PDB file of C-alpha atoms and ligand atoms in Angstrom:
ATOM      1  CA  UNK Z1127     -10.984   5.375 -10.027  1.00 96.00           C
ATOM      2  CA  UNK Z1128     -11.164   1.620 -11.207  1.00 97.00           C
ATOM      3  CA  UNK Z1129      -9.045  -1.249  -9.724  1.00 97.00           C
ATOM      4  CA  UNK Z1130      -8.886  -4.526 -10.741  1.00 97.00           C
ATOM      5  CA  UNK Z1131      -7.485  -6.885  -8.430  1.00 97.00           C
ATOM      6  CA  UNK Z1132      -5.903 -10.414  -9.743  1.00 98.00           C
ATOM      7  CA  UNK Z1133      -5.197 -13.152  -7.383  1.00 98.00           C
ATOM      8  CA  UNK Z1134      -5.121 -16.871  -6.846  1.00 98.00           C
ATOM      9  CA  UNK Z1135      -6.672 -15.885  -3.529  1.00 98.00           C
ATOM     10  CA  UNK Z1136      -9.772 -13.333  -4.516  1.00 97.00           C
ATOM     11  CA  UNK Z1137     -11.387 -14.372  -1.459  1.00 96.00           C
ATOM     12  CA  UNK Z1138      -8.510 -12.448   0.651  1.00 95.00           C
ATOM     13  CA  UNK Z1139      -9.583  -9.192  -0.662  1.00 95.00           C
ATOM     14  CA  UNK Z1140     -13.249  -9.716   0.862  1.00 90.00           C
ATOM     15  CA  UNK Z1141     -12.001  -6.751   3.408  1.00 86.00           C
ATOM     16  CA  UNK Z1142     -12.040  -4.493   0.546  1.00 85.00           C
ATOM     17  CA  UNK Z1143     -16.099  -4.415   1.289  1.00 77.00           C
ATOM     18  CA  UNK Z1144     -15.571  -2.867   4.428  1.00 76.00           C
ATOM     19  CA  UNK Z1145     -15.060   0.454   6.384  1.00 70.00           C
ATOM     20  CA  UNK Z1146     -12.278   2.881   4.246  1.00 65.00           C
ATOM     21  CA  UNK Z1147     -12.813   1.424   0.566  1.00 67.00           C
ATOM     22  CA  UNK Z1148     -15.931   0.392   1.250  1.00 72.00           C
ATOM     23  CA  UNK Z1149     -17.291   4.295   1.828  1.00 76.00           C
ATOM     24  CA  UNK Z1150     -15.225   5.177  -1.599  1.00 75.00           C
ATOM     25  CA  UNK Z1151     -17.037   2.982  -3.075  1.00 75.00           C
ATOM     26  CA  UNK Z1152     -20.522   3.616  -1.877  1.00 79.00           C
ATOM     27  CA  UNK Z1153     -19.518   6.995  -2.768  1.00 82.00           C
ATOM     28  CA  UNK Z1154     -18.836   6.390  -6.384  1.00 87.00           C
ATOM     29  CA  UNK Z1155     -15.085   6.948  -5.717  1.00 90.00           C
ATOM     30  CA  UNK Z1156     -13.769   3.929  -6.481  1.00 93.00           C
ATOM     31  CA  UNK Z1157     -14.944   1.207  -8.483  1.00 94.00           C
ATOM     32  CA  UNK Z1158     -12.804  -2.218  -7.339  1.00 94.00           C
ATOM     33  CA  UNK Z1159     -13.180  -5.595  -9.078  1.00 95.00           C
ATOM     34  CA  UNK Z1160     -11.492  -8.994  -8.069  1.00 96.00           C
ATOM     35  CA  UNK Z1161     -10.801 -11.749 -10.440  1.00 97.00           C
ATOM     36  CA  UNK Z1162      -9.309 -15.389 -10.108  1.00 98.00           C
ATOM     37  CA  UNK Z1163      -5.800 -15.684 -11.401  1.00 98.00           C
ATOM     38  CA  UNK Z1164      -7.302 -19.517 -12.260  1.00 98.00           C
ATOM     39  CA  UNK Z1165      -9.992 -18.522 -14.393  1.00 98.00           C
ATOM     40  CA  UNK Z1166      -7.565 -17.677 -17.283  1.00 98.00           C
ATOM     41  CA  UNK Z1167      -5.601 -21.297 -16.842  1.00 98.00           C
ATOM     42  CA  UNK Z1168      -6.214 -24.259 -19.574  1.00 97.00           C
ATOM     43  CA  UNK Z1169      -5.389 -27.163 -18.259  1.00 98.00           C
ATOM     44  CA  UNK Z1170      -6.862 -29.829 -15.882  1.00 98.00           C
ATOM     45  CA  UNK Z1171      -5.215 -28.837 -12.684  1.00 98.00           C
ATOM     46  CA  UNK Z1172      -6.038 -24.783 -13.098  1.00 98.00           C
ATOM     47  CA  UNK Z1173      -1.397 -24.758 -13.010  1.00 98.00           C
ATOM     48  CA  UNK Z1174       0.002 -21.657 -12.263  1.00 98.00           C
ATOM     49  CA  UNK Z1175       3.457 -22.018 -10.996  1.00 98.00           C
ATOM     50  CA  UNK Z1176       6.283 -24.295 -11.831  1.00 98.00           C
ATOM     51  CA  UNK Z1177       9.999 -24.766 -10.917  1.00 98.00           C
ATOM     52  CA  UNK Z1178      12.356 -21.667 -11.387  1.00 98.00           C
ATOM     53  CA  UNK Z1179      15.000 -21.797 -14.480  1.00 98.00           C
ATOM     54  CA  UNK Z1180      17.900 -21.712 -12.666  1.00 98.00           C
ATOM     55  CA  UNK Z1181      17.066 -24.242 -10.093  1.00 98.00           C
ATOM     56  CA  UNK Z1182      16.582 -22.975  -6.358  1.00 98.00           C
ATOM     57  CA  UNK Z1183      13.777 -23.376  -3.288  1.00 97.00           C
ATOM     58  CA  UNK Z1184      10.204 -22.642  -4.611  1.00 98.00           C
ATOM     59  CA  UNK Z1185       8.227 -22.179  -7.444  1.00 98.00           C
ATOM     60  CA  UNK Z1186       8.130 -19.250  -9.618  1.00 98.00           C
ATOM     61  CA  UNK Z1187       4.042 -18.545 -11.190  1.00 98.00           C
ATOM     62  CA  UNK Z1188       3.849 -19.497 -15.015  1.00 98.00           C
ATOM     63  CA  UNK Z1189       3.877 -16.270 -17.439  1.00 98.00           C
ATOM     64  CA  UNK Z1190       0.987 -17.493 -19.627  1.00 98.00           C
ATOM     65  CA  UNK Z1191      -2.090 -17.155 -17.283  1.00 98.00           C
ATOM     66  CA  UNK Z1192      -0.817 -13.485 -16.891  1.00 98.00           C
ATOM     67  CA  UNK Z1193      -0.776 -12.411 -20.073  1.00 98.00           C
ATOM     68  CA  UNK Z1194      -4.010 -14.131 -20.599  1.00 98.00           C
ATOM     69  CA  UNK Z1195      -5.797 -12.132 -17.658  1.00 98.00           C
ATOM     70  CA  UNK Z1196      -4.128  -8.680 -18.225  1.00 99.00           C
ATOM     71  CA  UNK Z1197      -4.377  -8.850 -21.750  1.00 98.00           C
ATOM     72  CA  UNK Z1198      -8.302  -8.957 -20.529  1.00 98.00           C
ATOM     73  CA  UNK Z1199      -7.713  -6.691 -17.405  1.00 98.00           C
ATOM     74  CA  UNK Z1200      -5.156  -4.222 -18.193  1.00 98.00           C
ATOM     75  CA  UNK Z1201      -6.365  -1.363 -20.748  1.00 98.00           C
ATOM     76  CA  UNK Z1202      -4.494   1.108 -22.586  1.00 98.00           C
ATOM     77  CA  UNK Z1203      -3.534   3.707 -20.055  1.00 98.00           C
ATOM     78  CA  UNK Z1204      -4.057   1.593 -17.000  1.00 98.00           C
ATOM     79  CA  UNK Z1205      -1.406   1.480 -14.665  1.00 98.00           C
ATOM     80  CA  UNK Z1206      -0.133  -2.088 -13.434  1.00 98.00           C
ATOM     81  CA  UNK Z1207       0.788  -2.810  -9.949  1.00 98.00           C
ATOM     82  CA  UNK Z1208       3.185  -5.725  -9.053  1.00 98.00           C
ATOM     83  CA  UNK Z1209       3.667  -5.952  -4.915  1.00 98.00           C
ATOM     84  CA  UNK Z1210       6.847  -7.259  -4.675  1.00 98.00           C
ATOM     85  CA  UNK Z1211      10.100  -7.509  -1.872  1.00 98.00           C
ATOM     86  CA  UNK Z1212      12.306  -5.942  -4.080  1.00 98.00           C
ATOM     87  CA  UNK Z1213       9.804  -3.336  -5.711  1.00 98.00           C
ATOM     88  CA  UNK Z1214      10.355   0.379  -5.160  1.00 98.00           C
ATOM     89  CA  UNK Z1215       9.299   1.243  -1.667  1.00 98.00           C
ATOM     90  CA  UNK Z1216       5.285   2.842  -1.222  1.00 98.00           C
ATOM     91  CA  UNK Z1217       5.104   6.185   0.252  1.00 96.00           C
ATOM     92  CA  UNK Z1218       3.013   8.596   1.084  1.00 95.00           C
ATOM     93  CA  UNK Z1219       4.274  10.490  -2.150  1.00 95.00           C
ATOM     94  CA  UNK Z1220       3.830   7.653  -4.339  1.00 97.00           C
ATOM     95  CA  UNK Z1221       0.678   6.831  -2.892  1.00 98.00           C
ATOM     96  CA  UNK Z1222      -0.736  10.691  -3.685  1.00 97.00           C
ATOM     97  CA  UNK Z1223       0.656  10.024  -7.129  1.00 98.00           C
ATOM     98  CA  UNK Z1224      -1.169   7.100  -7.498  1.00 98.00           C
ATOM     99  CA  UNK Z1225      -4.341   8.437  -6.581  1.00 98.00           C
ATOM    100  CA  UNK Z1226      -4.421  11.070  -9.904  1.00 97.00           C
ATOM    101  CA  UNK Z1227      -4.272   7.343 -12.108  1.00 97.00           C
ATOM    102  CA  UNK Z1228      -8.413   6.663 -13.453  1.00 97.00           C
ATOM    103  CA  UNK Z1229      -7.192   2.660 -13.409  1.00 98.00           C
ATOM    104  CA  UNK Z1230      -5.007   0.651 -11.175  1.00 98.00           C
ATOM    105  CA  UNK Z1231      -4.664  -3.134 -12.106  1.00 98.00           C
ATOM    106  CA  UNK Z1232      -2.991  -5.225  -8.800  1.00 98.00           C
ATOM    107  CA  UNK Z1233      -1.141  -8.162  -9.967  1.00 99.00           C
ATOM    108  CA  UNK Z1234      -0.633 -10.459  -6.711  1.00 98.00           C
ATOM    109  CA  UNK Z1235       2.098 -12.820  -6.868  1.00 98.00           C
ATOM    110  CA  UNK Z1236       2.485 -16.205  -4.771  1.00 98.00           C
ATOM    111  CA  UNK Z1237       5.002 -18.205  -4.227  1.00 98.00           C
ATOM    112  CA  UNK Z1238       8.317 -16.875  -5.136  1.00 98.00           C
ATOM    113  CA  UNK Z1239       6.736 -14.223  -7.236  1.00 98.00           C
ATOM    114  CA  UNK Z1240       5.730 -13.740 -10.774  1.00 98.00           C
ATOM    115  CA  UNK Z1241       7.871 -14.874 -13.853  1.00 98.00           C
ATOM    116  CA  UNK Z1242       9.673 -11.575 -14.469  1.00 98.00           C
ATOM    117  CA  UNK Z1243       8.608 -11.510 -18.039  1.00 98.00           C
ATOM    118  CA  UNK Z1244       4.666 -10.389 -17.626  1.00 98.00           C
ATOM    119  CA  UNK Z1245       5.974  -6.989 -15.698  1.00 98.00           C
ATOM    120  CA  UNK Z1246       8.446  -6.660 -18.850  1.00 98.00           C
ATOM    121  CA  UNK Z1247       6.465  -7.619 -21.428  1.00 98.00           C
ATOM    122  CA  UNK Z1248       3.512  -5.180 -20.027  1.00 98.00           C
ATOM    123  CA  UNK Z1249       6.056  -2.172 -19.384  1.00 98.00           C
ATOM    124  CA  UNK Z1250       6.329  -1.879 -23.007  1.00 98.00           C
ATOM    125  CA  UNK Z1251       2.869  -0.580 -23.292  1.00 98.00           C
ATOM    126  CA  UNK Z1252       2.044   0.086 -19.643  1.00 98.00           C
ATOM    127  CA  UNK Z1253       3.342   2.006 -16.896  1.00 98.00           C
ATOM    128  CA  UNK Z1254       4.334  -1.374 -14.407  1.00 98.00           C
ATOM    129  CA  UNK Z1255       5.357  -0.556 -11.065  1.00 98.00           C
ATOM    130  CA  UNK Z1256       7.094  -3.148  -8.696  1.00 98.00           C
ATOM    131  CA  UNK Z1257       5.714  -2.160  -5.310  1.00 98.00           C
ATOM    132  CA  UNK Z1258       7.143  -3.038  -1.835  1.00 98.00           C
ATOM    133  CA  UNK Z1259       4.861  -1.942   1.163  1.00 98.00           C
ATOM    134  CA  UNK Z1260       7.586  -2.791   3.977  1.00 98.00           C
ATOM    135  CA  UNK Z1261      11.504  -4.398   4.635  1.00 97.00           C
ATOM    136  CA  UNK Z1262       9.641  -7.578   5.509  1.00 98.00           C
ATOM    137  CA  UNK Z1263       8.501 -10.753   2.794  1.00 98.00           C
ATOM    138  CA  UNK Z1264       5.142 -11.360   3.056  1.00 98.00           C
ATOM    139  CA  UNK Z1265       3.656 -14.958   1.348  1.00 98.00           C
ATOM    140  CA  UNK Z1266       1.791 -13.425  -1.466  1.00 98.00           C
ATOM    141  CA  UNK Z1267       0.849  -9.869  -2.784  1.00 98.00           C
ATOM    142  CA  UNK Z1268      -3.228  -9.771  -1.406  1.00 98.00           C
ATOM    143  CA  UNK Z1269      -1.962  -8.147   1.727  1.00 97.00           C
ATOM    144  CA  UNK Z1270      -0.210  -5.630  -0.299  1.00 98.00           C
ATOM    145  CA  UNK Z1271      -3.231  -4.724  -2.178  1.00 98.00           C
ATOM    146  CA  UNK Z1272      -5.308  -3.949   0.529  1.00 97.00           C
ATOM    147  CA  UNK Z1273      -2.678  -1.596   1.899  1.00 97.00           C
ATOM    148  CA  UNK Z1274      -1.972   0.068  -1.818  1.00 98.00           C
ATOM    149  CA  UNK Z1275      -6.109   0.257  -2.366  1.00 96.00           C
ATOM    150  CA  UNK Z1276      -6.767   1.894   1.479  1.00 94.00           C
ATOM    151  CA  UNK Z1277      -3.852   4.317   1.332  1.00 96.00           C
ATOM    152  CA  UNK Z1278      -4.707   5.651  -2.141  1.00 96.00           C
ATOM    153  CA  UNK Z1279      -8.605   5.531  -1.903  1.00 94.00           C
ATOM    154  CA  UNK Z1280      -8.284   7.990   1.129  1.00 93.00           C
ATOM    155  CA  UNK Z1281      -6.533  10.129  -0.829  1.00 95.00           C
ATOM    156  CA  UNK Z1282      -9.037  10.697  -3.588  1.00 95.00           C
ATOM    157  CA  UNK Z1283     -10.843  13.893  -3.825  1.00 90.00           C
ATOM    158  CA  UNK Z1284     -14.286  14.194  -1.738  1.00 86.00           C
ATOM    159  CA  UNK Z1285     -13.023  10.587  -0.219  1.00 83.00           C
ATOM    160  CA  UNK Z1286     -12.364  12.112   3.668  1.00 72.00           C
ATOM    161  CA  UNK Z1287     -14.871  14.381   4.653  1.00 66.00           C
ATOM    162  CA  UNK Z1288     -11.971  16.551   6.255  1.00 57.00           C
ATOM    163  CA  UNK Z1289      -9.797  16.836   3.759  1.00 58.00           C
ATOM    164  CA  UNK Z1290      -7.719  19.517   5.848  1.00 56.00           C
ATOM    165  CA  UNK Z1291      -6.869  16.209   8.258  1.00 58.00           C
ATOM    166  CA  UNK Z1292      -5.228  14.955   4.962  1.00 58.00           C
ATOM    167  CA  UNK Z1293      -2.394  17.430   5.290  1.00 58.00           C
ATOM    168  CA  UNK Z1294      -1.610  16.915   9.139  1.00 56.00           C
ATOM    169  CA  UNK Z1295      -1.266  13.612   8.402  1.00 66.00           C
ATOM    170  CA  UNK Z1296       2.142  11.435   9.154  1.00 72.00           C
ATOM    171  CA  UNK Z1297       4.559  11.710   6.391  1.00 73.00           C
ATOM    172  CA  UNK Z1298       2.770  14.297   4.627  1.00 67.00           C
ATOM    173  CA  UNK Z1299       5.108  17.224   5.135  1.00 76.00           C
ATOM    174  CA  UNK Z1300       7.611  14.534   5.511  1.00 88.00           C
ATOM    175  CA  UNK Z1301       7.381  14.580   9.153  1.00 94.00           C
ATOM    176  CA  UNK Z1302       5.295  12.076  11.717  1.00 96.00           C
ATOM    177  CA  UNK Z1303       2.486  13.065  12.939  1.00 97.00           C
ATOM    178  CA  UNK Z1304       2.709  15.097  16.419  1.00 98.00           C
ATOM    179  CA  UNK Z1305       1.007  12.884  19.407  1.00 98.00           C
ATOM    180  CA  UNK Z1306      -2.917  13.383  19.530  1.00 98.00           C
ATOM    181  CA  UNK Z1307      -4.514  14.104  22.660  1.00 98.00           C
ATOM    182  CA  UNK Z1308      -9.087  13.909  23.882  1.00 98.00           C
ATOM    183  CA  UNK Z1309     -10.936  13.997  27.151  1.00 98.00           C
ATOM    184  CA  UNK Z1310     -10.378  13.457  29.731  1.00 98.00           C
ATOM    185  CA  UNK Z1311      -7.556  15.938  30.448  1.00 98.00           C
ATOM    186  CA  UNK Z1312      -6.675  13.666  33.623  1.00 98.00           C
ATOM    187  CA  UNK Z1313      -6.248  10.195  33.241  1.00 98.00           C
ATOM    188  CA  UNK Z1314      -4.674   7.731  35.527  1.00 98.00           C
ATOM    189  CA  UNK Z1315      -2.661  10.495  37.101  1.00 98.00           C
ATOM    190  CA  UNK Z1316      -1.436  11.580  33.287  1.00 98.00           C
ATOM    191  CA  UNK Z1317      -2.240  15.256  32.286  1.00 98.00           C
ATOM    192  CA  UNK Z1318      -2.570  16.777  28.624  1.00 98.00           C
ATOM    193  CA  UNK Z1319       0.003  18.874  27.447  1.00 98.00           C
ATOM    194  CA  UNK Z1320      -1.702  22.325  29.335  1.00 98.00           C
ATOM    195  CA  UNK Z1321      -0.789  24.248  25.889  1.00 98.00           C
ATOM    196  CA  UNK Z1322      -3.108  21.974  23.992  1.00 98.00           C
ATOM    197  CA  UNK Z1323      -5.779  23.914  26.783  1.00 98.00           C
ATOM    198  CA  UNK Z1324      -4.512  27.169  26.887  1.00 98.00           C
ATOM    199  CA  UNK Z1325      -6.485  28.209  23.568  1.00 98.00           C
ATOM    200  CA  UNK Z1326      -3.346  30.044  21.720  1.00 98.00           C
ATOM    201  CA  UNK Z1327      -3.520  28.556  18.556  1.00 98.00           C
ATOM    202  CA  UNK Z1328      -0.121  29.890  17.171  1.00 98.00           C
ATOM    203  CA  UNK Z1329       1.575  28.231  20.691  1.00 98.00           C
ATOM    204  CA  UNK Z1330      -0.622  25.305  19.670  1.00 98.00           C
ATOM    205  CA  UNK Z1331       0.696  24.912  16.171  1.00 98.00           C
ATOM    206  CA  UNK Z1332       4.485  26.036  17.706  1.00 98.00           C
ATOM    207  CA  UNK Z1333       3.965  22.874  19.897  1.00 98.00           C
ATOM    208  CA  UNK Z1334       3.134  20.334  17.507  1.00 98.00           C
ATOM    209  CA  UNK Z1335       5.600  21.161  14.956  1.00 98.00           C
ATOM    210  CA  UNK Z1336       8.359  21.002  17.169  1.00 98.00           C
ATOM    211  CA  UNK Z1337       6.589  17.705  18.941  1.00 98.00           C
ATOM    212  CA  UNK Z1338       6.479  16.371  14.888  1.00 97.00           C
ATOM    213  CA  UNK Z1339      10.598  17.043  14.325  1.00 97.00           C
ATOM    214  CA  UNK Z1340      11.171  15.719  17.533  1.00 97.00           C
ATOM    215  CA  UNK Z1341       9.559  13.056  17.136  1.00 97.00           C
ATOM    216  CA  UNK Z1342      10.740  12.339  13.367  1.00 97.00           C
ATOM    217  CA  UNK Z1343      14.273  12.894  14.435  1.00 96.00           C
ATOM    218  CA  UNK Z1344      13.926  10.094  17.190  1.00 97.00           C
ATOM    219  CA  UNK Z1345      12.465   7.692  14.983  1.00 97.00           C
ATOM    220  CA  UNK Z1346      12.981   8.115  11.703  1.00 96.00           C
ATOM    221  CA  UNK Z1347      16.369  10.045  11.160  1.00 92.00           C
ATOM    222  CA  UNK Z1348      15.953   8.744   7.687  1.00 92.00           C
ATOM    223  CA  UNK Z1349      13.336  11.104   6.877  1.00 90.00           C
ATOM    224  CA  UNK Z1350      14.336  13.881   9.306  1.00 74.00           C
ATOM    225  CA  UNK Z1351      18.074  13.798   7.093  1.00 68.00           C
ATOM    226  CA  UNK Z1352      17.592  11.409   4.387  1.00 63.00           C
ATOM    227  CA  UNK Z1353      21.653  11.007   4.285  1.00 63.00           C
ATOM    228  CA  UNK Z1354      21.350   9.748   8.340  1.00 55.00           C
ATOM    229  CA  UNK Z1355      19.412   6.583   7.252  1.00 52.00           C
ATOM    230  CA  UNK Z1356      19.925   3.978   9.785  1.00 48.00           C
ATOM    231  CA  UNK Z1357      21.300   0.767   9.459  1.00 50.00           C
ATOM    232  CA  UNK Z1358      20.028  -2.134  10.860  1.00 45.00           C
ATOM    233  CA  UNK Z1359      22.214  -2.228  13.697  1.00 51.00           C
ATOM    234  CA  UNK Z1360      21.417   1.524  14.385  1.00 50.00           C
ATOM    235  CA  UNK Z1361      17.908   0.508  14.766  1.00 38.00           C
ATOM    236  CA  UNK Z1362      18.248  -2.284  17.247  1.00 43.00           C
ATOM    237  CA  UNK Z1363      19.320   1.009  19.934  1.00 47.00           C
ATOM    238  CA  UNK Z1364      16.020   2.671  19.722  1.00 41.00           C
ATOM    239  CA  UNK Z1365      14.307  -0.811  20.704  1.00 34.00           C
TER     240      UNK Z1365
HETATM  241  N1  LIG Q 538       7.683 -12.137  -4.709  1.00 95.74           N
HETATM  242  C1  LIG Q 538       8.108 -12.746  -3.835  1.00 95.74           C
HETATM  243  C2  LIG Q 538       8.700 -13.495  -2.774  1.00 95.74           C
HETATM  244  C3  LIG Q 538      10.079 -13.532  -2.789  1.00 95.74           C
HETATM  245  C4  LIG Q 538      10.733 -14.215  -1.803  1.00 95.74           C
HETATM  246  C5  LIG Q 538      10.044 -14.851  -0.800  1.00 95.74           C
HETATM  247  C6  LIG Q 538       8.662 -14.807  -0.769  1.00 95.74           C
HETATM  248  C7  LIG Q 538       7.978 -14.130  -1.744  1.00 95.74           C
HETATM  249  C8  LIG Q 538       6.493 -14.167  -1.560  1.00 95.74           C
HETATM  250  N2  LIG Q 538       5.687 -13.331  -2.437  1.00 95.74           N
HETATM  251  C9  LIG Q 538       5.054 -13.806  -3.541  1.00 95.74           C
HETATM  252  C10 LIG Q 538       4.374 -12.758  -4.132  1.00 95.74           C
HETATM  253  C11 LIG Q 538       4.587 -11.622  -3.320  1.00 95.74           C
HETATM  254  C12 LIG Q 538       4.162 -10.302  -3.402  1.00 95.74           C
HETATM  255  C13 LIG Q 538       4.586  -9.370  -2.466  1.00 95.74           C
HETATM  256  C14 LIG Q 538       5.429  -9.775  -1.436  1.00 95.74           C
HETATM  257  C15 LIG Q 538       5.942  -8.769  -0.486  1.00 95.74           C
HETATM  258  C16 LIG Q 538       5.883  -7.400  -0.621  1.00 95.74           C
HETATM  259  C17 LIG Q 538       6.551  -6.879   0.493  1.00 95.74           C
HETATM  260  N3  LIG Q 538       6.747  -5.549   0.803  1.00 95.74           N
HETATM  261  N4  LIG Q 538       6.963  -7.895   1.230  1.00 95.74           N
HETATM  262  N5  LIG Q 538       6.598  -9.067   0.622  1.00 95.74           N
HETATM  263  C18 LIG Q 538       5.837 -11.097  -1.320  1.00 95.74           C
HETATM  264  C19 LIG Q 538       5.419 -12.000  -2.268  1.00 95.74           C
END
């Protein structure tokens, strides 16, 4: 897989050399390039926002160094990323899907985002998807990249050397993940589980299922019954 990464920030995806996409990469997995939003300005000042139509806090970035850079970055077939608040949300399932593309292209927006008309104009051609990674607003979309890039590039084949640990993972089966336990069995007066000793692997797997729908029923009723989503108030009672 091939990402490109755009941003007026290309310096904020330096983590990208490190530990999870690092190894994809050594490994021939992945393939990630970064580029500067700025190279593809023409003017003086390197301008790539300006005041919103509309009127309203902020600035909104300009439409034209966009299309110049994607019309450079973004091939035929490449699918574009836009990390956005009000994008569709990532998931495990999206991320999985992701992972079968051959080229991602990351646009990352500052400001108050990126004129709407570069996701439009490149949906006509591309697939575009408007990603959020959380209910929060971050300041830009670099942070979102890194999370898009690491929770894809894991899930590329030969990426994790245990690919079985792939499908016990959180969210996989749409469940969390059951608590994880190591030496020493005693510590600070706190025991493990004894069935996680007892060497019955059927009890074992019996246990962490049920510790998994407990669990996901506790904390995230919205994926235990998707019509139980909780508001916001509903949250503040587990806290
Ligand atoms: N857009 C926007 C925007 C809108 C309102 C206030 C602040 C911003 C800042 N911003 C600019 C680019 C950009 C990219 C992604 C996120 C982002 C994603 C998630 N899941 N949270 N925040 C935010 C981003």
């Amino acid at each position: 897989m091939r990402v490109d990464v755009v941003s007026i920030f290309p310096d904020y995806l330096a983590p990208l050399g490190l530990s999870l996409p690092g190894r994809a990469r050594d490994r021939g997995l992945l393939d990630v390039h970064v580029h500067d939003l700025r190279d593809w300005t023409r003017d003086r000042h390197r301008t790539v926002d300006d005041t919103p139509y509309g009127g309203g806090a902020g600035m909104v970035m300009k439409p034209e160094p966009w299309g110049e850079a994607l019309d450079e970055v973004l091939p035929a077939g490449a699918t574009l990323l836009v990390p956005t608040p009000s994008g569709v949300p990532l998931t495990q399932a999206l991320a999985r899907d992701l992972a079968t593309r051959d080229h991602l292209v990351i646009a990352c927006g500052r400001y108050e985002g990126i004129d709407q008309r570069v996701a439009d104009h490149y949906g006509a051609d591309h697939e575009v998807l408007e990603v959020s990674i959380g209910d929060y607003v971050l300041n830009g979309g670099e942070v979102a990249a890194l999370v898009l890039i690491e929770a894809v590039a894991r899930l590329l084949p030969g990426f994790m050397g245990n690919a079985e640990s792939l499908t016990e993972e959180s969210h996989e089966a749409g469940l969390l993940e059951y608590p994880g336990y190591t030496k020493p069995a005693t510590w600070r007066g706190l025991d493990v589980p004894s069935v996680l000793l007892s060497g019955d692997h059927a009890a074992i797997a019996a246990w962490r299922h049920d510790q998994s729908v407990r669990r996901t029923a506790a904390r995230r009723p919205d994926l235990a019954h998707p019509s139980r989503a909780v508001s916001v108030e509903g949250l503040a009672a587990h806290v």
